[in-house]
């Protein structure tokens, strides 16, 4: 699918591959132009996090799996970037935790909704909510197109997974009494701070891990999920991610070495 040749030995090969994937899906009408910019903001934070799933992110992923498995009506909300990057994982997770899949876009058009639906169906989804007139209900207090939801999905959900969300909608969903799980590389964003559980990680790493952990947890007693949730503190977890970035930067600047994150992988 990639239009340029990416050398596997390039130090930023993976990051370039993800960019190409988004550009391809932008051309196909799945990703909005603003989605490309939003990805850039995410990349900057990924760089600061060392481009790996931290132990704090892993703890948040476990809590997310537990809350999804104990939900009555879970919904995975999908936008263009999420569909472009992790359509298969969305479908796998929906099957494992018995969640519905709903398309919800900031830049809504029927063409984009249908393009995303098609991508999800290609990945194995048998039902995709929130398309066209199906998104007939409204989230109170929201001005953007993201307020339109499906009455069979997000409107009645108790738990909503919102990979790559905006702060307004996260806040509105929480105000409606829903538990919101966000995946956001920026621990400072409003989304990260408003969500019930925030996974500070790249969606391309977090989603496969979430599927894997949910599959394992599903085989255990429900008590295990409750225990995980009881011991998880969202604010503390978020603070740990911010501290980790601070410590990483301090190390890099230590003793005037002025290392890069690439150096850090080898030297520190
Ligand atoms: P908020 O409204 O929550 O303050 P924002 O204005 O930054 O946040 P957007 O521009 O709508 O929100 O969304 C971009 C967010 O998505 C950024 O916080 C960015 O860190 C995050 N993001 C982008 N790409 C990824 C990715 N691949 N994985 C995880 N997070 C990502």
PDB file of C-alpha atoms and ligand atoms in Angstrom:
ATOM      1  CA  UNK A   1       0.000   0.000   0.000  1.00  0.00           C
ATOM      2  CA  UNK A   2       2.915   2.409   0.685  1.00  0.00           C
ATOM      3  CA  UNK A   3       3.722   4.787  -2.161  1.00  0.00           C
ATOM      4  CA  UNK A   4       7.344   5.486  -1.184  1.00  0.00           C
ATOM      5  CA  UNK A   5      10.007   2.879  -0.465  1.00  0.00           C
ATOM      6  CA  UNK A   6      10.978   2.895   3.193  1.00  0.00           C
ATOM      7  CA  UNK A   7      14.350   1.347   3.962  1.00  0.00           C
ATOM      8  CA  UNK A   8      13.899  -1.152   6.818  1.00  0.00           C
ATOM      9  CA  UNK A   9      17.178  -0.014   8.415  1.00  0.00           C
ATOM     10  CA  UNK A  10      16.020   3.605   8.558  1.00  0.00           C
ATOM     11  CA  UNK A  11      16.014   4.588  12.254  1.00  0.00           C
ATOM     12  CA  UNK A  12      12.504   5.977  11.915  1.00  0.00           C
ATOM     13  CA  UNK A  13      11.177   3.271   9.572  1.00  0.00           C
ATOM     14  CA  UNK A  14       8.157   2.365  11.704  1.00  0.00           C
ATOM     15  CA  UNK A  15       7.160   5.967  12.181  1.00  0.00           C
ATOM     16  CA  UNK A  16       7.460   6.565   8.420  1.00  0.00           C
ATOM     17  CA  UNK A  17       5.355   3.486   7.669  1.00  0.00           C
ATOM     18  CA  UNK A  18       2.582   4.803   9.903  1.00  0.00           C
ATOM     19  CA  UNK A  19       2.731   8.188   8.174  1.00  0.00           C
ATOM     20  CA  UNK A  20       2.453   6.561   4.771  1.00  0.00           C
ATOM     21  CA  UNK A  21      -0.525   4.522   5.913  1.00  0.00           C
ATOM     22  CA  UNK A  22      -2.298   7.680   7.051  1.00  0.00           C
ATOM     23  CA  UNK A  23      -1.489   9.504   3.811  1.00  0.00           C
ATOM     24  CA  UNK A  24      -2.851   6.601   1.743  1.00  0.00           C
ATOM     25  CA  UNK A  25      -6.050   6.591   3.770  1.00  0.00           C
ATOM     26  CA  UNK A  26      -6.248  10.366   3.496  1.00  0.00           C
ATOM     27  CA  UNK A  27      -6.220   9.990  -0.284  1.00  0.00           C
ATOM     28  CA  UNK A  28      -8.966   7.374  -0.009  1.00  0.00           C
ATOM     29  CA  UNK A  29     -11.157   9.754   1.991  1.00  0.00           C
ATOM     30  CA  UNK A  30     -10.926   7.880   5.309  1.00  0.00           C
ATOM     31  CA  UNK A  31      -8.622  10.304   7.151  1.00  0.00           C
ATOM     32  CA  UNK A  32      -9.433  14.039   7.348  1.00  0.00           C
ATOM     33  CA  UNK A  33      -6.697  16.582   6.581  1.00  0.00           C
ATOM     34  CA  UNK A  34      -6.830  17.675  10.238  1.00  0.00           C
ATOM     35  CA  UNK A  35      -6.242  14.022  11.154  1.00  0.00           C
ATOM     36  CA  UNK A  36      -2.776  14.241   9.600  1.00  0.00           C
ATOM     37  CA  UNK A  37      -1.978  17.251  11.772  1.00  0.00           C
ATOM     38  CA  UNK A  38      -3.366  15.558  14.876  1.00  0.00           C
ATOM     39  CA  UNK A  39      -1.068  12.617  14.161  1.00  0.00           C
ATOM     40  CA  UNK A  40       1.912  14.966  14.127  1.00  0.00           C
ATOM     41  CA  UNK A  41       1.054  16.169  17.598  1.00  0.00           C
ATOM     42  CA  UNK A  42       0.861  12.558  18.735  1.00  0.00           C
ATOM     43  CA  UNK A  43       4.227  11.728  17.139  1.00  0.00           C
ATOM     44  CA  UNK A  44       5.938  14.482  19.121  1.00  0.00           C
ATOM     45  CA  UNK A  45       4.739  12.975  22.391  1.00  0.00           C
ATOM     46  CA  UNK A  46       5.603   9.465  21.227  1.00  0.00           C
ATOM     47  CA  UNK A  47       9.163  10.649  20.709  1.00  0.00           C
ATOM     48  CA  UNK A  48       9.255  11.939  24.276  1.00  0.00           C
ATOM     49  CA  UNK A  49       7.874   8.640  25.579  1.00  0.00           C
ATOM     50  CA  UNK A  50      10.624   6.664  23.808  1.00  0.00           C
ATOM     51  CA  UNK A  51       8.202   5.179  21.234  1.00  0.00           C
ATOM     52  CA  UNK A  52       7.313   2.208  23.412  1.00  0.00           C
ATOM     53  CA  UNK A  53       4.507   1.090  25.679  1.00  0.00           C
ATOM     54  CA  UNK A  54       5.561   2.195  29.134  1.00  0.00           C
ATOM     55  CA  UNK A  55       4.711   0.237  32.285  1.00  0.00           C
ATOM     56  CA  UNK A  56       2.247   2.998  33.173  1.00  0.00           C
ATOM     57  CA  UNK A  57       0.493   2.595  29.834  1.00  0.00           C
ATOM     58  CA  UNK A  58       0.394  -1.148  30.416  1.00  0.00           C
ATOM     59  CA  UNK A  59      -1.339  -0.647  33.764  1.00  0.00           C
ATOM     60  CA  UNK A  60      -3.900   1.616  32.088  1.00  0.00           C
ATOM     61  CA  UNK A  61      -4.418  -0.990  29.336  1.00  0.00           C
ATOM     62  CA  UNK A  62      -5.149  -3.641  32.008  1.00  0.00           C
ATOM     63  CA  UNK A  63      -7.684  -1.324  33.659  1.00  0.00           C
ATOM     64  CA  UNK A  64      -9.248  -0.597  30.256  1.00  0.00           C
ATOM     65  CA  UNK A  65      -9.578  -4.324  29.538  1.00  0.00           C
ATOM     66  CA  UNK A  66     -11.175  -4.847  32.955  1.00  0.00           C
ATOM     67  CA  UNK A  67     -13.695  -2.030  32.531  1.00  0.00           C
ATOM     68  CA  UNK A  68     -14.623  -3.213  29.018  1.00  0.00           C
ATOM     69  CA  UNK A  69     -15.129  -6.807  30.166  1.00  0.00           C
ATOM     70  CA  UNK A  70     -17.368  -5.749  33.056  1.00  0.00           C
ATOM     71  CA  UNK A  71     -19.396  -3.259  30.966  1.00  0.00           C
ATOM     72  CA  UNK A  72     -23.062  -3.862  30.183  1.00  0.00           C
ATOM     73  CA  UNK A  73     -23.049  -1.952  26.908  1.00  0.00           C
ATOM     74  CA  UNK A  74     -19.582  -1.144  25.629  1.00  0.00           C
ATOM     75  CA  UNK A  75     -19.000   0.816  22.424  1.00  0.00           C
ATOM     76  CA  UNK A  76     -15.807   1.431  20.484  1.00  0.00           C
ATOM     77  CA  UNK A  77     -15.967   4.860  18.834  1.00  0.00           C
ATOM     78  CA  UNK A  78     -14.028   5.002  15.569  1.00  0.00           C
ATOM     79  CA  UNK A  79     -12.736   8.040  13.674  1.00  0.00           C
ATOM     80  CA  UNK A  80     -10.676   8.237  10.483  1.00  0.00           C
ATOM     81  CA  UNK A  81      -7.220   7.868  12.055  1.00  0.00           C
ATOM     82  CA  UNK A  82      -8.337   4.936  14.199  1.00  0.00           C
ATOM     83  CA  UNK A  83      -9.833   3.137  11.205  1.00  0.00           C
ATOM     84  CA  UNK A  84      -6.721   3.791   9.107  1.00  0.00           C
ATOM     85  CA  UNK A  85      -4.313   2.539  11.762  1.00  0.00           C
ATOM     86  CA  UNK A  86      -6.069  -0.204  13.729  1.00  0.00           C
ATOM     87  CA  UNK A  87      -9.275  -1.366  11.988  1.00  0.00           C
ATOM     88  CA  UNK A  88      -8.463  -5.046  12.572  1.00  0.00           C
ATOM     89  CA  UNK A  89      -7.732  -4.556  16.259  1.00  0.00           C
ATOM     90  CA  UNK A  90     -10.996  -2.619  16.680  1.00  0.00           C
ATOM     91  CA  UNK A  91     -12.919  -5.575  15.281  1.00  0.00           C
ATOM     92  CA  UNK A  92     -10.958  -8.121  17.344  1.00  0.00           C
ATOM     93  CA  UNK A  93     -11.489  -6.142  20.532  1.00  0.00           C
ATOM     94  CA  UNK A  94     -15.214  -5.735  19.813  1.00  0.00           C
ATOM     95  CA  UNK A  95     -15.490  -9.514  19.483  1.00  0.00           C
ATOM     96  CA  UNK A  96     -13.544 -10.246  22.663  1.00  0.00           C
ATOM     97  CA  UNK A  97     -15.350  -7.775  24.944  1.00  0.00           C
ATOM     98  CA  UNK A  98     -18.709  -7.918  23.103  1.00  0.00           C
ATOM     99  CA  UNK A  99     -18.692  -4.226  22.216  1.00  0.00           C
ATOM    100  CA  UNK A 100     -20.485  -2.416  19.427  1.00  0.00           C
ATOM    101  CA  UNK A 101     -18.542  -0.389  16.862  1.00  0.00           C
ATOM    102  CA  UNK A 102     -19.714   3.139  16.033  1.00  0.00           C
ATOM    103  CA  UNK A 103     -18.295   5.688  13.597  1.00  0.00           C
ATOM    104  CA  UNK A 104     -18.078   9.154  15.119  1.00  0.00           C
ATOM    105  CA  UNK A 105     -16.400  11.996  13.271  1.00  0.00           C
ATOM    106  CA  UNK A 106     -15.500  15.612  13.871  1.00  0.00           C
ATOM    107  CA  UNK A 107     -15.512  16.225  10.095  1.00  0.00           C
ATOM    108  CA  UNK A 108     -18.610  14.283   9.140  1.00  0.00           C
ATOM    109  CA  UNK A 109     -19.646  13.499   5.587  1.00  0.00           C
ATOM    110  CA  UNK A 110     -21.559  10.481   4.355  1.00  0.00           C
ATOM    111  CA  UNK A 111     -18.661   9.626   2.012  1.00  0.00           C
ATOM    112  CA  UNK A 112     -16.177   9.477   4.882  1.00  0.00           C
ATOM    113  CA  UNK A 113     -18.571   7.537   7.086  1.00  0.00           C
ATOM    114  CA  UNK A 114     -19.083   4.975   4.311  1.00  0.00           C
ATOM    115  CA  UNK A 115     -15.362   4.745   3.552  1.00  0.00           C
ATOM    116  CA  UNK A 116     -14.660   4.019   7.244  1.00  0.00           C
ATOM    117  CA  UNK A 117     -17.515   1.520   7.413  1.00  0.00           C
ATOM    118  CA  UNK A 118     -16.106  -0.292   4.390  1.00  0.00           C
ATOM    119  CA  UNK A 119     -12.657  -0.442   5.962  1.00  0.00           C
ATOM    120  CA  UNK A 120     -14.104  -1.859   9.190  1.00  0.00           C
ATOM    121  CA  UNK A 121     -16.171  -4.401   7.285  1.00  0.00           C
ATOM    122  CA  UNK A 122     -13.103  -5.473   5.333  1.00  0.00           C
ATOM    123  CA  UNK A 123     -11.450  -6.022   8.718  1.00  0.00           C
ATOM    124  CA  UNK A 124     -14.343  -8.316   9.699  1.00  0.00           C
ATOM    125  CA  UNK A 125     -16.957  -6.058  11.330  1.00  0.00           C
ATOM    126  CA  UNK A 126     -20.501  -7.326  10.796  1.00  0.00           C
ATOM    127  CA  UNK A 127     -22.261  -4.248  12.181  1.00  0.00           C
ATOM    128  CA  UNK A 128     -21.111  -0.620  12.131  1.00  0.00           C
ATOM    129  CA  UNK A 129     -23.292   1.952  13.879  1.00  0.00           C
ATOM    130  CA  UNK A 130     -23.477   5.728  13.453  1.00  0.00           C
ATOM    131  CA  UNK A 131     -23.683   5.907   9.652  1.00  0.00           C
ATOM    132  CA  UNK A 132     -25.807   8.637   8.027  1.00  0.00           C
ATOM    133  CA  UNK A 133     -29.295   8.902   9.463  1.00  0.00           C
ATOM    134  CA  UNK A 134     -28.462   6.195  12.023  1.00  0.00           C
ATOM    135  CA  UNK A 135     -26.658   8.875  14.042  1.00  0.00           C
ATOM    136  CA  UNK A 136     -29.986  10.449  14.916  1.00  0.00           C
ATOM    137  CA  UNK A 137     -29.432  11.141  18.627  1.00  0.00           C
ATOM    138  CA  UNK A 138     -27.470  14.057  20.077  1.00  0.00           C
ATOM    139  CA  UNK A 139     -25.036  14.361  22.953  1.00  0.00           C
ATOM    140  CA  UNK A 140     -26.118  17.395  24.979  1.00  0.00           C
ATOM    141  CA  UNK A 141     -23.734  20.391  25.280  1.00  0.00           C
ATOM    142  CA  UNK A 142     -21.696  19.576  22.190  1.00  0.00           C
ATOM    143  CA  UNK A 143     -21.525  21.944  19.240  1.00  0.00           C
ATOM    144  CA  UNK A 144     -19.450  19.910  16.753  1.00  0.00           C
ATOM    145  CA  UNK A 145     -20.622  17.144  14.471  1.00  0.00           C
ATOM    146  CA  UNK A 146     -19.284  14.726  17.074  1.00  0.00           C
ATOM    147  CA  UNK A 147     -22.507  15.304  19.053  1.00  0.00           C
ATOM    148  CA  UNK A 148     -24.407  13.062  16.612  1.00  0.00           C
ATOM    149  CA  UNK A 149     -24.565   9.512  17.916  1.00  0.00           C
ATOM    150  CA  UNK A 150     -26.442   6.309  17.265  1.00  0.00           C
ATOM    151  CA  UNK A 151     -29.313   5.637  19.718  1.00  0.00           C
ATOM    152  CA  UNK A 152     -28.335   1.931  19.690  1.00  0.00           C
ATOM    153  CA  UNK A 153     -24.697   2.690  20.444  1.00  0.00           C
ATOM    154  CA  UNK A 154     -22.930   5.542  22.223  1.00  0.00           C
ATOM    155  CA  UNK A 155     -26.189   7.105  23.448  1.00  0.00           C
ATOM    156  CA  UNK A 156     -27.030   4.084  25.622  1.00  0.00           C
ATOM    157  CA  UNK A 157     -23.495   2.822  26.313  1.00  0.00           C
ATOM    158  CA  UNK A 158     -22.105   2.628  29.842  1.00  0.00           C
ATOM    159  CA  UNK A 159     -18.479   2.356  28.658  1.00  0.00           C
ATOM    160  CA  UNK A 160     -17.078   4.061  25.544  1.00  0.00           C
ATOM    161  CA  UNK A 161     -13.586   3.497  24.177  1.00  0.00           C
ATOM    162  CA  UNK A 162     -12.537   6.620  22.309  1.00  0.00           C
ATOM    163  CA  UNK A 163      -9.115   6.185  20.716  1.00  0.00           C
ATOM    164  CA  UNK A 164      -7.874   9.610  19.541  1.00  0.00           C
ATOM    165  CA  UNK A 165     -10.620  11.775  20.927  1.00  0.00           C
ATOM    166  CA  UNK A 166     -11.172  15.482  21.471  1.00  0.00           C
ATOM    167  CA  UNK A 167     -11.537  16.934  24.926  1.00  0.00           C
ATOM    168  CA  UNK A 168     -15.028  18.373  24.511  1.00  0.00           C
ATOM    169  CA  UNK A 169     -16.652  15.100  23.654  1.00  0.00           C
ATOM    170  CA  UNK A 170     -14.797  13.185  26.354  1.00  0.00           C
ATOM    171  CA  UNK A 171     -16.066  15.680  28.894  1.00  0.00           C
ATOM    172  CA  UNK A 172     -19.623  15.539  27.520  1.00  0.00           C
ATOM    173  CA  UNK A 173     -19.662  11.723  27.614  1.00  0.00           C
ATOM    174  CA  UNK A 174     -18.360  11.683  31.197  1.00  0.00           C
ATOM    175  CA  UNK A 175     -21.052  14.241  32.162  1.00  0.00           C
ATOM    176  CA  UNK A 176     -23.646  11.852  30.732  1.00  0.00           C
ATOM    177  CA  UNK A 177     -22.443   9.307  33.308  1.00  0.00           C
ATOM    178  CA  UNK A 178     -20.438   7.158  30.909  1.00  0.00           C
ATOM    179  CA  UNK A 179     -17.063   5.666  31.652  1.00  0.00           C
ATOM    180  CA  UNK A 180     -14.672   6.826  28.957  1.00  0.00           C
ATOM    181  CA  UNK A 181     -11.421   5.134  27.976  1.00  0.00           C
ATOM    182  CA  UNK A 182      -9.103   7.325  25.902  1.00  0.00           C
ATOM    183  CA  UNK A 183      -5.921   6.418  24.054  1.00  0.00           C
ATOM    184  CA  UNK A 184      -3.863   9.581  23.728  1.00  0.00           C
ATOM    185  CA  UNK A 185      -0.124  10.065  23.455  1.00  0.00           C
ATOM    186  CA  UNK A 186      -0.435  13.519  24.985  1.00  0.00           C
ATOM    187  CA  UNK A 187      -0.843  13.185  28.761  1.00  0.00           C
ATOM    188  CA  UNK A 188      -1.549  16.930  28.921  1.00  0.00           C
ATOM    189  CA  UNK A 189      -4.521  16.992  26.542  1.00  0.00           C
ATOM    190  CA  UNK A 190      -8.011  17.715  27.831  1.00  0.00           C
ATOM    191  CA  UNK A 191      -9.034  14.259  26.654  1.00  0.00           C
ATOM    192  CA  UNK A 192      -6.315  12.629  28.735  1.00  0.00           C
ATOM    193  CA  UNK A 193      -7.343  14.615  31.796  1.00  0.00           C
ATOM    194  CA  UNK A 194     -11.105  14.150  31.455  1.00  0.00           C
ATOM    195  CA  UNK A 195     -11.291  10.437  30.612  1.00  0.00           C
ATOM    196  CA  UNK A 196     -12.101   7.802  33.214  1.00  0.00           C
ATOM    197  CA  UNK A 197      -9.064   5.815  32.072  1.00  0.00           C
ATOM    198  CA  UNK A 198      -6.359   7.247  29.818  1.00  0.00           C
ATOM    199  CA  UNK A 199      -3.872   5.050  28.024  1.00  0.00           C
ATOM    200  CA  UNK A 200      -0.875   7.249  27.205  1.00  0.00           C
ATOM    201  CA  UNK A 201       0.431   5.253  24.260  1.00  0.00           C
ATOM    202  CA  UNK A 202       0.346   5.096  20.489  1.00  0.00           C
ATOM    203  CA  UNK A 203      -2.891   3.553  19.287  1.00  0.00           C
ATOM    204  CA  UNK A 204      -0.865   1.212  17.027  1.00  0.00           C
ATOM    205  CA  UNK A 205       0.807  -0.334  20.087  1.00  0.00           C
ATOM    206  CA  UNK A 206      -2.003   0.050  22.617  1.00  0.00           C
ATOM    207  CA  UNK A 207      -4.787  -1.618  20.645  1.00  0.00           C
ATOM    208  CA  UNK A 208      -3.059  -4.981  19.976  1.00  0.00           C
ATOM    209  CA  UNK A 209      -1.977  -5.075  23.638  1.00  0.00           C
ATOM    210  CA  UNK A 210      -5.522  -4.284  24.765  1.00  0.00           C
ATOM    211  CA  UNK A 211      -6.869  -7.175  22.677  1.00  0.00           C
ATOM    212  CA  UNK A 212      -4.235  -9.543  24.056  1.00  0.00           C
ATOM    213  CA  UNK A 213      -4.855  -8.576  27.687  1.00  0.00           C
ATOM    214  CA  UNK A 214      -8.656  -8.643  27.308  1.00  0.00           C
ATOM    215  CA  UNK A 215      -8.418 -12.155  25.858  1.00  0.00           C
ATOM    216  CA  UNK A 216      -6.386 -13.351  28.863  1.00  0.00           C
ATOM    217  CA  UNK A 217      -8.496 -11.534  31.445  1.00  0.00           C
ATOM    218  CA  UNK A 218     -11.715 -12.887  29.969  1.00  0.00           C
ATOM    219  CA  UNK A 219     -10.637 -16.403  30.970  1.00  0.00           C
ATOM    220  CA  UNK A 220     -10.331 -15.370  34.608  1.00  0.00           C
ATOM    221  CA  UNK A 221     -12.901 -14.765  37.324  1.00  0.00           C
ATOM    222  CA  UNK A 222     -14.707 -11.403  37.177  1.00  0.00           C
ATOM    223  CA  UNK A 223     -13.214 -10.736  40.637  1.00  0.00           C
ATOM    224  CA  UNK A 224      -9.872 -10.207  38.893  1.00  0.00           C
ATOM    225  CA  UNK A 225     -11.347  -7.346  36.815  1.00  0.00           C
ATOM    226  CA  UNK A 226     -12.839  -5.729  39.908  1.00  0.00           C
ATOM    227  CA  UNK A 227      -9.519  -6.036  41.736  1.00  0.00           C
ATOM    228  CA  UNK A 228      -7.642  -4.369  38.845  1.00  0.00           C
ATOM    229  CA  UNK A 229     -10.145  -1.501  38.768  1.00  0.00           C
ATOM    230  CA  UNK A 230     -10.042  -1.037  42.517  1.00  0.00           C
ATOM    231  CA  UNK A 231      -6.269  -0.662  42.424  1.00  0.00           C
ATOM    232  CA  UNK A 232      -6.147   1.686  39.431  1.00  0.00           C
ATOM    233  CA  UNK A 233      -5.839   5.418  40.026  1.00  0.00           C
ATOM    234  CA  UNK A 234      -6.258   7.417  36.794  1.00  0.00           C
ATOM    235  CA  UNK A 235      -4.813  10.695  38.048  1.00  0.00           C
ATOM    236  CA  UNK A 236      -1.798   8.948  39.557  1.00  0.00           C
ATOM    237  CA  UNK A 237      -1.231   6.969  36.364  1.00  0.00           C
ATOM    238  CA  UNK A 238      -1.335  10.127  34.248  1.00  0.00           C
ATOM    239  CA  UNK A 239       1.032  11.897  36.603  1.00  0.00           C
ATOM    240  CA  UNK A 240       3.439   8.938  36.284  1.00  0.00           C
ATOM    241  CA  UNK A 241       3.535   9.350  32.496  1.00  0.00           C
ATOM    242  CA  UNK A 242       4.284  13.060  32.836  1.00  0.00           C
ATOM    243  CA  UNK A 243       7.031  12.314  35.390  1.00  0.00           C
ATOM    244  CA  UNK A 244       8.514   9.717  33.045  1.00  0.00           C
ATOM    245  CA  UNK A 245       8.800  12.311  30.261  1.00  0.00           C
ATOM    246  CA  UNK A 246      10.369  14.771  32.694  1.00  0.00           C
ATOM    247  CA  UNK A 247      12.910  12.190  33.880  1.00  0.00           C
ATOM    248  CA  UNK A 248      13.758  11.145  30.328  1.00  0.00           C
ATOM    249  CA  UNK A 249      14.406  14.747  29.321  1.00  0.00           C
ATOM    250  CA  UNK A 250      16.501  15.374  32.434  1.00  0.00           C
ATOM    251  CA  UNK A 251      18.654  12.333  31.638  1.00  0.00           C
ATOM    252  CA  UNK A 252      19.124  13.461  28.044  1.00  0.00           C
ATOM    253  CA  UNK A 253      20.267  16.901  29.125  1.00  0.00           C
ATOM    254  CA  UNK A 254      22.424  15.566  31.991  1.00  0.00           C
ATOM    255  CA  UNK A 255      26.020  16.741  32.262  1.00  0.00           C
ATOM    256  CA  UNK A 256      25.716  18.763  29.101  1.00  0.00           C
ATOM    257  CA  UNK A 257      25.665  15.573  26.978  1.00  0.00           C
ATOM    258  CA  UNK A 258      22.651  16.729  25.030  1.00  0.00           C
ATOM    259  CA  UNK A 259      21.796  13.226  23.791  1.00  0.00           C
ATOM    260  CA  UNK A 260      18.926  12.395  21.462  1.00  0.00           C
ATOM    261  CA  UNK A 261      16.301   9.762  22.179  1.00  0.00           C
ATOM    262  CA  UNK A 262      18.018   7.535  19.624  1.00  0.00           C
ATOM    263  CA  UNK A 263      21.237   7.807  21.679  1.00  0.00           C
ATOM    264  CA  UNK A 264      19.275   7.070  24.804  1.00  0.00           C
ATOM    265  CA  UNK A 265      18.121   3.725  23.419  1.00  0.00           C
ATOM    266  CA  UNK A 266      21.794   2.702  23.194  1.00  0.00           C
ATOM    267  CA  UNK A 267      23.573   4.611  25.914  1.00  0.00           C
ATOM    268  CA  UNK A 268      21.384   5.124  28.959  1.00  0.00           C
TER     269      UNK A 268
HETATM  270  P1  LIG B   1      -7.826  17.925  23.485  1.00  0.00           P
HETATM  271  O1  LIG B   1      -9.044  18.473  22.796  1.00  0.00           O
HETATM  272  O2  LIG B   1      -8.073  16.624  24.162  1.00  0.00           O
HETATM  273  O3  LIG B   1      -7.066  18.895  24.346  1.00  0.00           O
HETATM  274  P2  LIG B   1      -6.329  18.031  21.011  1.00  0.00           P
HETATM  275  O4  LIG B   1      -6.891  19.346  20.702  1.00  0.00           O
HETATM  276  O5  LIG B   1      -4.866  17.830  20.948  1.00  0.00           O
HETATM  277  O6  LIG B   1      -6.751  17.489  22.415  1.00  0.00           O
HETATM  278  P3  LIG B   1      -7.062  16.606  18.681  1.00  0.00           P
HETATM  279  O7  LIG B   1      -6.239  17.502  17.882  1.00  0.00           O
HETATM  280  O8  LIG B   1      -8.487  16.376  18.350  1.00  0.00           O
HETATM  281  O9  LIG B   1      -7.068  16.945  20.187  1.00  0.00           O
HETATM  282  O10 LIG B   1      -6.422  15.127  18.708  1.00  0.00           O
HETATM  283  C1  LIG B   1      -5.135  14.861  18.619  1.00  0.00           C
HETATM  284  C2  LIG B   1      -4.761  14.026  19.818  1.00  0.00           C
HETATM  285  O11 LIG B   1      -4.571  12.689  19.428  1.00  0.00           O
HETATM  286  C3  LIG B   1      -3.466  14.558  20.353  1.00  0.00           C
HETATM  287  O12 LIG B   1      -3.558  14.710  21.734  1.00  0.00           O
HETATM  288  C4  LIG B   1      -2.443  13.483  19.992  1.00  0.00           C
HETATM  289  O13 LIG B   1      -1.508  13.321  21.020  1.00  0.00           O
HETATM  290  C5  LIG B   1      -3.292  12.244  19.865  1.00  0.00           C
HETATM  291  N1  LIG B   1      -2.783  11.280  18.875  1.00  0.00           N
HETATM  292  C6  LIG B   1      -2.549  11.492  17.555  1.00  0.00           C
HETATM  293  N2  LIG B   1      -2.117  10.381  16.956  1.00  0.00           N
HETATM  294  C7  LIG B   1      -2.093   9.410  17.909  1.00  0.00           C
HETATM  295  C8  LIG B   1      -1.755   8.030  17.913  1.00  0.00           C
HETATM  296  N3  LIG B   1      -1.347   7.393  16.814  1.00  0.00           N
HETATM  297  N4  LIG B   1      -1.873   7.362  19.079  1.00  0.00           N
HETATM  298  C9  LIG B   1      -2.278   7.981  20.208  1.00  0.00           C
HETATM  299  N5  LIG B   1      -2.599   9.279  20.267  1.00  0.00           N
HETATM  300  C10 LIG B   1      -2.518   9.996  19.144  1.00  0.00           C
END
